[in-house]
Amino acid sequence: MKIFIGVLAFASFASSSLDYPRLQIVDRNMYSEGKKNITIAYLLQGFSSQEAALTSEVGKWLIKVQKQAETELTKKLGVPLILETTGIKVPGDELSHLLSTWISSGQMHADTVVDYLKTFFRKSFNPDIICLVTKATLYDSRHQKHLGYSKIYEFVSMVWCQCFYITSIKLRTAGAHLSTLIESSISPNKRSRWSKMTKEEKELYLDGCNIRYKERNKSGFWRISRCSYLQR
């Protein structure tokens, strides 16, 4: 299988520019004494709606890669983690059309795409990570192809975007690529002293992931809101 995966992580997503008076942030990791969850969803560009399922060949492969990345991350970070899949879908007509315009001769300009996707999903409630999966070949502004391509923002406190290329390689290698990209999104300040941090300090940092939202309905009751990226 030959695909590109563009990774966008949106954590602590209720930014000050958004006004949702009926919503209340729920830091679910904060109340978990066990493994810390990092939520991840997949957006499949150039695939059929039938392939956009966790039971499809593509879906099964992604889950295996994700599981390997989960194992790698747990070892690297020293904190038990779960990469929780929240969805898999094809983009809507508008986004699908735009993505296709950035593909020429089977190549996609990675920098343009990740910057746009960061903006496109900014006013949505999203999982911690959104992976764009495409059959195109990624290249940068210098027209160089990349096995790994990344634009790094701070994990948890900000938005970050990364892309990496996976060809016919072993699942373990693919999982290692994904885990490295996620690990590299940790803020430089935290990453430089991660090995010296206590387990409690590491867990506190990861409490910023797995953010959910409670919405007050007309009866005054609260319910957990699902990630709205699935409706975009």
PDB file of C-alpha atoms in Angstrom:
ATOM      1  CA  MET A   1       0.000   0.000   0.000  1.00  0.00           C
ATOM      2  CA  LYS A   2       1.330   3.427  -0.961  1.00  0.00           C
ATOM      3  CA  ILE A   3      -0.138   6.441   0.780  1.00  0.00           C
ATOM      4  CA  PHE A   4       0.699   9.763   2.298  1.00  0.00           C
ATOM      5  CA  ILE A   5      -0.562  10.669   5.698  1.00  0.00           C
ATOM      6  CA  GLY A   6      -0.909  14.304   6.670  1.00  0.00           C
ATOM      7  CA  VAL A   7      -1.372  14.732  10.362  1.00  0.00           C
ATOM      8  CA  LEU A   8      -3.096  17.699  11.955  1.00  0.00           C
ATOM      9  CA  ALA A   9      -3.520  17.775  15.683  1.00  0.00           C
ATOM     10  CA  PHE A  10      -6.086  20.026  17.284  1.00  0.00           C
ATOM     11  CA  ALA A  11      -5.874  19.943  21.041  1.00  0.00           C
ATOM     12  CA  SER A  12      -7.476  22.305  23.522  1.00  0.00           C
ATOM     13  CA  PHE A  13      -9.555  23.431  20.577  1.00  0.00           C
ATOM     14  CA  ALA A  14     -12.043  25.805  22.203  1.00  0.00           C
ATOM     15  CA  SER A  15      -9.971  28.869  21.379  1.00  0.00           C
ATOM     16  CA  SER A  16     -10.731  32.348  22.638  1.00  0.00           C
ATOM     17  CA  SER A  17     -11.942  33.346  19.163  1.00  0.00           C
ATOM     18  CA  LEU A  18     -14.872  30.931  19.388  1.00  0.00           C
ATOM     19  CA  ASP A  19     -18.038  31.705  21.293  1.00  0.00           C
ATOM     20  CA  TYR A  20     -20.059  28.675  22.369  1.00  0.00           C
ATOM     21  CA  PRO A  21     -21.885  29.673  25.559  1.00  0.00           C
ATOM     22  CA  ARG A  22     -23.775  26.372  25.645  1.00  0.00           C
ATOM     23  CA  LEU A  23     -20.613  24.288  25.609  1.00  0.00           C
ATOM     24  CA  GLN A  24     -18.428  23.236  28.491  1.00  0.00           C
ATOM     25  CA  ILE A  25     -14.986  21.695  28.022  1.00  0.00           C
ATOM     26  CA  VAL A  26     -14.479  18.250  29.555  1.00  0.00           C
ATOM     27  CA  ASP A  27     -10.834  17.267  30.137  1.00  0.00           C
ATOM     28  CA  ARG A  28     -11.434  13.519  30.096  1.00  0.00           C
ATOM     29  CA  ASN A  29      -7.769  12.609  30.572  1.00  0.00           C
ATOM     30  CA  MET A  30      -7.716  14.620  33.783  1.00  0.00           C
ATOM     31  CA  TYR A  31     -10.064  12.138  35.411  1.00  0.00           C
ATOM     32  CA  SER A  32      -8.280   9.056  34.105  1.00  0.00           C
ATOM     33  CA  GLU A  33      -5.860   7.381  36.489  1.00  0.00           C
ATOM     34  CA  GLY A  34      -4.874   4.785  33.885  1.00  0.00           C
ATOM     35  CA  LYS A  35      -3.840   5.257  30.279  1.00  0.00           C
ATOM     36  CA  LYS A  36      -3.999   8.677  28.656  1.00  0.00           C
ATOM     37  CA  ASN A  37      -6.050   8.865  25.454  1.00  0.00           C
ATOM     38  CA  ILE A  38      -5.031  10.771  22.325  1.00  0.00           C
ATOM     39  CA  THR A  39      -7.903  10.907  19.833  1.00  0.00           C
ATOM     40  CA  ILE A  40      -7.245  10.467  16.118  1.00  0.00           C
ATOM     41  CA  ALA A  41      -9.458  10.564  13.004  1.00  0.00           C
ATOM     42  CA  TYR A  42      -8.757   9.863   9.336  1.00  0.00           C
ATOM     43  CA  LEU A  43      -9.731  11.882   6.268  1.00  0.00           C
ATOM     44  CA  LEU A  44      -9.266   9.840   3.064  1.00  0.00           C
ATOM     45  CA  GLN A  45      -8.615  11.867  -0.100  1.00  0.00           C
ATOM     46  CA  GLY A  46      -8.920  10.012  -3.409  1.00  0.00           C
ATOM     47  CA  PHE A  47     -10.601   6.974  -1.875  1.00  0.00           C
ATOM     48  CA  SER A  48     -14.164   5.721  -2.225  1.00  0.00           C
ATOM     49  CA  SER A  49     -16.725   6.050   0.554  1.00  0.00           C
ATOM     50  CA  GLN A  50     -16.650   2.250   0.852  1.00  0.00           C
ATOM     51  CA  GLU A  51     -12.936   2.413   1.649  1.00  0.00           C
ATOM     52  CA  ALA A  52     -13.601   5.022   4.339  1.00  0.00           C
ATOM     53  CA  ALA A  53     -14.397   2.371   6.909  1.00  0.00           C
ATOM     54  CA  LEU A  54     -12.338   0.787   9.659  1.00  0.00           C
ATOM     55  CA  THR A  55     -13.314  -2.619   8.246  1.00  0.00           C
ATOM     56  CA  SER A  56     -11.899  -1.885   4.758  1.00  0.00           C
ATOM     57  CA  GLU A  57      -8.374  -2.809   3.647  1.00  0.00           C
ATOM     58  CA  VAL A  58      -7.254   0.788   4.109  1.00  0.00           C
ATOM     59  CA  GLY A  59      -8.972   1.083   7.485  1.00  0.00           C
ATOM     60  CA  LYS A  60      -7.496  -2.147   8.820  1.00  0.00           C
ATOM     61  CA  TRP A  61      -4.022  -1.104   7.686  1.00  0.00           C
ATOM     62  CA  LEU A  62      -4.326   2.299   9.355  1.00  0.00           C
ATOM     63  CA  ILE A  63      -5.470   0.761  12.624  1.00  0.00           C
ATOM     64  CA  LYS A  64      -2.503  -1.629  12.614  1.00  0.00           C
ATOM     65  CA  VAL A  65      -0.123   1.274  12.003  1.00  0.00           C
ATOM     66  CA  GLN A  66      -1.851   3.259  14.736  1.00  0.00           C
ATOM     67  CA  LYS A  67      -1.537   0.364  17.188  1.00  0.00           C
ATOM     68  CA  GLN A  68       2.178   0.083  16.490  1.00  0.00           C
ATOM     69  CA  ALA A  69       2.560   3.844  16.953  1.00  0.00           C
ATOM     70  CA  GLU A  70       0.719   3.557  20.266  1.00  0.00           C
ATOM     71  CA  THR A  71       3.211   0.936  21.469  1.00  0.00           C
ATOM     72  CA  GLU A  72       6.174   3.032  20.327  1.00  0.00           C
ATOM     73  CA  LEU A  73       4.842   6.207  21.962  1.00  0.00           C
ATOM     74  CA  THR A  74       4.199   4.484  25.273  1.00  0.00           C
ATOM     75  CA  LYS A  75       7.833   3.345  25.340  1.00  0.00           C
ATOM     76  CA  LYS A  76       9.247   6.705  24.274  1.00  0.00           C
ATOM     77  CA  LEU A  77       7.158   8.900  26.556  1.00  0.00           C
ATOM     78  CA  GLY A  78       7.094   6.609  29.559  1.00  0.00           C
ATOM     79  CA  VAL A  79       3.341   7.063  29.995  1.00  0.00           C
ATOM     80  CA  PRO A  80       0.689   4.435  29.115  1.00  0.00           C
ATOM     81  CA  LEU A  81      -1.173   5.779  26.071  1.00  0.00           C
ATOM     82  CA  ILE A  82      -4.130   4.862  23.905  1.00  0.00           C
ATOM     83  CA  LEU A  83      -4.521   6.241  20.379  1.00  0.00           C
ATOM     84  CA  GLU A  84      -8.305   6.269  20.125  1.00  0.00           C
ATOM     85  CA  THR A  85      -9.873   6.290  16.650  1.00  0.00           C
ATOM     86  CA  THR A  86     -12.846   8.647  16.523  1.00  0.00           C
ATOM     87  CA  GLY A  87     -13.733   8.403  12.832  1.00  0.00           C
ATOM     88  CA  ILE A  88     -12.805   7.753   9.216  1.00  0.00           C
ATOM     89  CA  LYS A  89     -14.414   9.505   6.228  1.00  0.00           C
ATOM     90  CA  VAL A  90     -13.893  11.018   2.793  1.00  0.00           C
ATOM     91  CA  PRO A  91     -13.837  14.837   2.551  1.00  0.00           C
ATOM     92  CA  GLY A  92     -16.937  16.739   1.484  1.00  0.00           C
ATOM     93  CA  ASP A  93     -17.321  18.094  -2.046  1.00  0.00           C
ATOM     94  CA  GLU A  94     -15.798  21.506  -1.297  1.00  0.00           C
ATOM     95  CA  LEU A  95     -12.688  20.201   0.432  1.00  0.00           C
ATOM     96  CA  SER A  96     -12.306  17.312  -2.010  1.00  0.00           C
ATOM     97  CA  HIS A  97     -12.325  19.734  -4.952  1.00  0.00           C
ATOM     98  CA  LEU A  98      -9.739  22.004  -3.354  1.00  0.00           C
ATOM     99  CA  LEU A  99      -7.441  19.102  -2.526  1.00  0.00           C
ATOM    100  CA  SER A 100      -7.639  17.864  -6.109  1.00  0.00           C
ATOM    101  CA  THR A 101      -6.555  21.287  -7.414  1.00  0.00           C
ATOM    102  CA  TRP A 102      -3.337  20.969  -5.400  1.00  0.00           C
ATOM    103  CA  ILE A 103      -2.416  17.695  -7.076  1.00  0.00           C
ATOM    104  CA  SER A 104      -0.461  17.854 -10.332  1.00  0.00           C
ATOM    105  CA  SER A 105       0.924  14.804 -12.145  1.00  0.00           C
ATOM    106  CA  GLY A 106       0.184  12.714  -9.075  1.00  0.00           C
ATOM    107  CA  GLN A 107       2.025  15.076  -6.713  1.00  0.00           C
ATOM    108  CA  MET A 108       0.607  17.172  -3.877  1.00  0.00           C
ATOM    109  CA  HIS A 109       2.208  20.291  -2.407  1.00  0.00           C
ATOM    110  CA  ALA A 110       2.341  19.336   1.267  1.00  0.00           C
ATOM    111  CA  ASP A 111       2.942  22.785   2.715  1.00  0.00           C
ATOM    112  CA  THR A 112      -0.064  24.321   0.959  1.00  0.00           C
ATOM    113  CA  VAL A 113      -2.353  21.471   1.957  1.00  0.00           C
ATOM    114  CA  VAL A 114      -1.512  21.312   5.657  1.00  0.00           C
ATOM    115  CA  ASP A 115      -1.743  25.093   6.017  1.00  0.00           C
ATOM    116  CA  TYR A 116      -5.175  25.112   4.418  1.00  0.00           C
ATOM    117  CA  LEU A 117      -6.456  22.160   6.435  1.00  0.00           C
ATOM    118  CA  LYS A 118      -5.325  23.841   9.641  1.00  0.00           C
ATOM    119  CA  THR A 119      -7.491  26.828   8.705  1.00  0.00           C
ATOM    120  CA  PHE A 120     -10.362  24.725   7.362  1.00  0.00           C
ATOM    121  CA  PHE A 121     -10.833  22.842  10.623  1.00  0.00           C
ATOM    122  CA  ARG A 122     -10.112  25.723  12.982  1.00  0.00           C
ATOM    123  CA  LYS A 123     -13.774  26.445  13.697  1.00  0.00           C
ATOM    124  CA  SER A 124     -14.703  22.826  14.296  1.00  0.00           C
ATOM    125  CA  PHE A 125     -14.506  20.630  17.353  1.00  0.00           C
ATOM    126  CA  ASN A 126     -11.898  18.072  16.436  1.00  0.00           C
ATOM    127  CA  PRO A 127     -10.024  15.083  17.778  1.00  0.00           C
ATOM    128  CA  ASP A 128      -6.431  15.662  18.874  1.00  0.00           C
ATOM    129  CA  ILE A 129      -5.137  14.415  15.513  1.00  0.00           C
ATOM    130  CA  ILE A 130      -6.663  14.482  12.038  1.00  0.00           C
ATOM    131  CA  CYS A 131      -4.802  12.371   9.463  1.00  0.00           C
ATOM    132  CA  LEU A 132      -5.198  13.242   5.811  1.00  0.00           C
ATOM    133  CA  VAL A 133      -4.603  10.090   3.764  1.00  0.00           C
ATOM    134  CA  THR A 134      -3.929  10.531   0.037  1.00  0.00           C
ATOM    135  CA  LYS A 135      -2.533   8.457  -2.821  1.00  0.00           C
ATOM    136  CA  ALA A 136      -0.610  11.457  -4.172  1.00  0.00           C
ATOM    137  CA  THR A 137       3.130  12.012  -3.761  1.00  0.00           C
ATOM    138  CA  LEU A 138       4.135  14.798  -1.379  1.00  0.00           C
ATOM    139  CA  TYR A 139       6.664  17.463  -2.323  1.00  0.00           C
ATOM    140  CA  ASP A 140       7.804  20.731  -0.779  1.00  0.00           C
ATOM    141  CA  SER A 141       8.314  24.245  -2.178  1.00  0.00           C
ATOM    142  CA  ARG A 142      11.671  23.176  -3.614  1.00  0.00           C
ATOM    143  CA  HIS A 143       9.935  20.306  -5.416  1.00  0.00           C
ATOM    144  CA  GLN A 144      11.729  17.723  -3.321  1.00  0.00           C
ATOM    145  CA  LYS A 145       9.889  14.545  -2.418  1.00  0.00           C
ATOM    146  CA  HIS A 146       9.941  13.534   1.211  1.00  0.00           C
ATOM    147  CA  LEU A 147       9.778  10.338   3.170  1.00  0.00           C
ATOM    148  CA  GLY A 148       9.087  12.649   6.087  1.00  0.00           C
ATOM    149  CA  TYR A 149       7.685  16.164   5.906  1.00  0.00           C
ATOM    150  CA  SER A 150       6.581  18.202   8.866  1.00  0.00           C
ATOM    151  CA  LYS A 151       5.504  21.582  10.069  1.00  0.00           C
ATOM    152  CA  ILE A 152       5.563  21.457  13.811  1.00  0.00           C
ATOM    153  CA  TYR A 153       3.455  23.464  16.214  1.00  0.00           C
ATOM    154  CA  GLU A 154       3.091  22.748  19.897  1.00  0.00           C
ATOM    155  CA  PHE A 155       1.165  19.629  20.767  1.00  0.00           C
ATOM    156  CA  VAL A 156      -1.692  20.210  23.213  1.00  0.00           C
ATOM    157  CA  SER A 157      -1.442  23.988  23.488  1.00  0.00           C
ATOM    158  CA  MET A 158      -1.452  24.804  19.778  1.00  0.00           C
ATOM    159  CA  VAL A 159      -2.214  23.331  16.361  1.00  0.00           C
ATOM    160  CA  TRP A 160       0.441  21.335  14.556  1.00  0.00           C
ATOM    161  CA  CYS A 161       0.565  19.853  11.076  1.00  0.00           C
ATOM    162  CA  GLN A 162       2.743  17.088   9.709  1.00  0.00           C
ATOM    163  CA  CYS A 163       2.910  14.916   6.623  1.00  0.00           C
ATOM    164  CA  PHE A 164       4.838  11.734   6.046  1.00  0.00           C
ATOM    165  CA  TYR A 165       5.132   9.256   3.226  1.00  0.00           C
ATOM    166  CA  ILE A 166       4.546   5.539   3.652  1.00  0.00           C
ATOM    167  CA  THR A 167       5.315   3.136   0.831  1.00  0.00           C
ATOM    168  CA  SER A 168       5.415  -0.657   0.877  1.00  0.00           C
ATOM    169  CA  ILE A 169       7.156  -0.895   4.229  1.00  0.00           C
ATOM    170  CA  LYS A 170       6.566  -3.001   7.287  1.00  0.00           C
ATOM    171  CA  LEU A 171       3.860  -1.990   9.718  1.00  0.00           C
ATOM    172  CA  ARG A 172       6.428  -1.611  12.466  1.00  0.00           C
ATOM    173  CA  THR A 173       8.345   0.940  10.404  1.00  0.00           C
ATOM    174  CA  ALA A 174       5.159   2.791   9.468  1.00  0.00           C
ATOM    175  CA  GLY A 175       4.079   2.873  13.106  1.00  0.00           C
ATOM    176  CA  ALA A 176       7.477   4.202  14.121  1.00  0.00           C
ATOM    177  CA  HIS A 177       7.081   7.053  11.605  1.00  0.00           C
ATOM    178  CA  LEU A 178       3.699   8.006  13.035  1.00  0.00           C
ATOM    179  CA  SER A 179       4.901   7.823  16.642  1.00  0.00           C
ATOM    180  CA  THR A 180       7.924   9.993  15.828  1.00  0.00           C
ATOM    181  CA  LEU A 181       5.733  12.643  14.224  1.00  0.00           C
ATOM    182  CA  ILE A 182       3.406  12.744  17.207  1.00  0.00           C
ATOM    183  CA  GLU A 183       6.319  12.822  19.666  1.00  0.00           C
ATOM    184  CA  SER A 184       8.013  15.653  17.758  1.00  0.00           C
ATOM    185  CA  SER A 185       4.930  17.815  18.240  1.00  0.00           C
ATOM    186  CA  ILE A 186       5.563  18.084  21.969  1.00  0.00           C
ATOM    187  CA  SER A 187       6.591  21.644  22.779  1.00  0.00           C
ATOM    188  CA  PRO A 188      10.393  22.099  22.540  1.00  0.00           C
ATOM    189  CA  ASN A 189      10.548  23.220  26.171  1.00  0.00           C
ATOM    190  CA  LYS A 190       8.845  20.057  27.390  1.00  0.00           C
ATOM    191  CA  ARG A 191      10.626  17.757  24.944  1.00  0.00           C
ATOM    192  CA  SER A 192      14.097  18.951  25.977  1.00  0.00           C
ATOM    193  CA  ARG A 193      13.507  17.937  29.583  1.00  0.00           C
ATOM    194  CA  TRP A 194      10.998  15.102  29.112  1.00  0.00           C
ATOM    195  CA  SER A 195      13.395  12.449  30.445  1.00  0.00           C
ATOM    196  CA  LYS A 196      13.815  14.454  33.654  1.00  0.00           C
ATOM    197  CA  MET A 197      10.106  15.053  34.219  1.00  0.00           C
ATOM    198  CA  THR A 198       8.233  12.972  36.778  1.00  0.00           C
ATOM    199  CA  LYS A 199       5.453  10.669  35.650  1.00  0.00           C
ATOM    200  CA  GLU A 200       2.952  13.043  37.252  1.00  0.00           C
ATOM    201  CA  GLU A 201       4.328  15.993  35.235  1.00  0.00           C
ATOM    202  CA  LYS A 202       4.107  13.998  32.001  1.00  0.00           C
ATOM    203  CA  GLU A 203       0.545  12.928  32.752  1.00  0.00           C
ATOM    204  CA  LEU A 204      -0.417  16.518  33.551  1.00  0.00           C
ATOM    205  CA  TYR A 205       0.877  17.615  30.138  1.00  0.00           C
ATOM    206  CA  LEU A 206      -1.102  14.869  28.377  1.00  0.00           C
ATOM    207  CA  ASP A 207      -4.248  15.877  30.256  1.00  0.00           C
ATOM    208  CA  GLY A 208      -4.594  18.510  27.535  1.00  0.00           C
ATOM    209  CA  CYS A 209      -5.513  15.740  25.076  1.00  0.00           C
ATOM    210  CA  ASN A 210      -8.824  13.899  24.710  1.00  0.00           C
ATOM    211  CA  ILE A 211     -10.825  17.098  25.090  1.00  0.00           C
ATOM    212  CA  ARG A 212     -14.593  16.635  24.739  1.00  0.00           C
ATOM    213  CA  TYR A 213     -17.469  19.081  25.033  1.00  0.00           C
ATOM    214  CA  LYS A 214     -20.699  19.013  26.990  1.00  0.00           C
ATOM    215  CA  GLU A 215     -23.657  20.810  25.462  1.00  0.00           C
ATOM    216  CA  ARG A 216     -26.644  22.074  27.408  1.00  0.00           C
ATOM    217  CA  ASN A 217     -29.905  21.169  25.671  1.00  0.00           C
ATOM    218  CA  LYS A 218     -33.226  22.995  25.975  1.00  0.00           C
ATOM    219  CA  SER A 219     -34.095  21.002  29.084  1.00  0.00           C
ATOM    220  CA  GLY A 220     -30.945  22.175  30.809  1.00  0.00           C
ATOM    221  CA  PHE A 221     -29.223  18.778  30.728  1.00  0.00           C
ATOM    222  CA  TRP A 222     -25.671  18.247  29.507  1.00  0.00           C
ATOM    223  CA  ARG A 223     -24.586  15.769  26.846  1.00  0.00           C
ATOM    224  CA  ILE A 224     -21.146  14.960  25.427  1.00  0.00           C
ATOM    225  CA  SER A 225     -20.683  16.558  21.990  1.00  0.00           C
ATOM    226  CA  ARG A 226     -19.115  14.474  19.213  1.00  0.00           C
ATOM    227  CA  CYS A 227     -16.325  15.865  17.017  1.00  0.00           C
ATOM    228  CA  SER A 228     -17.967  17.991  14.349  1.00  0.00           C
ATOM    229  CA  TYR A 229     -15.191  17.495  11.788  1.00  0.00           C
ATOM    230  CA  LEU A 230     -17.238  14.506  10.600  1.00  0.00           C
ATOM    231  CA  GLN A 231     -19.906  16.882   9.332  1.00  0.00           C
ATOM    232  CA  ARG A 232     -17.503  19.055   7.309  1.00  0.00           C
TER     233      ARG A 232
END
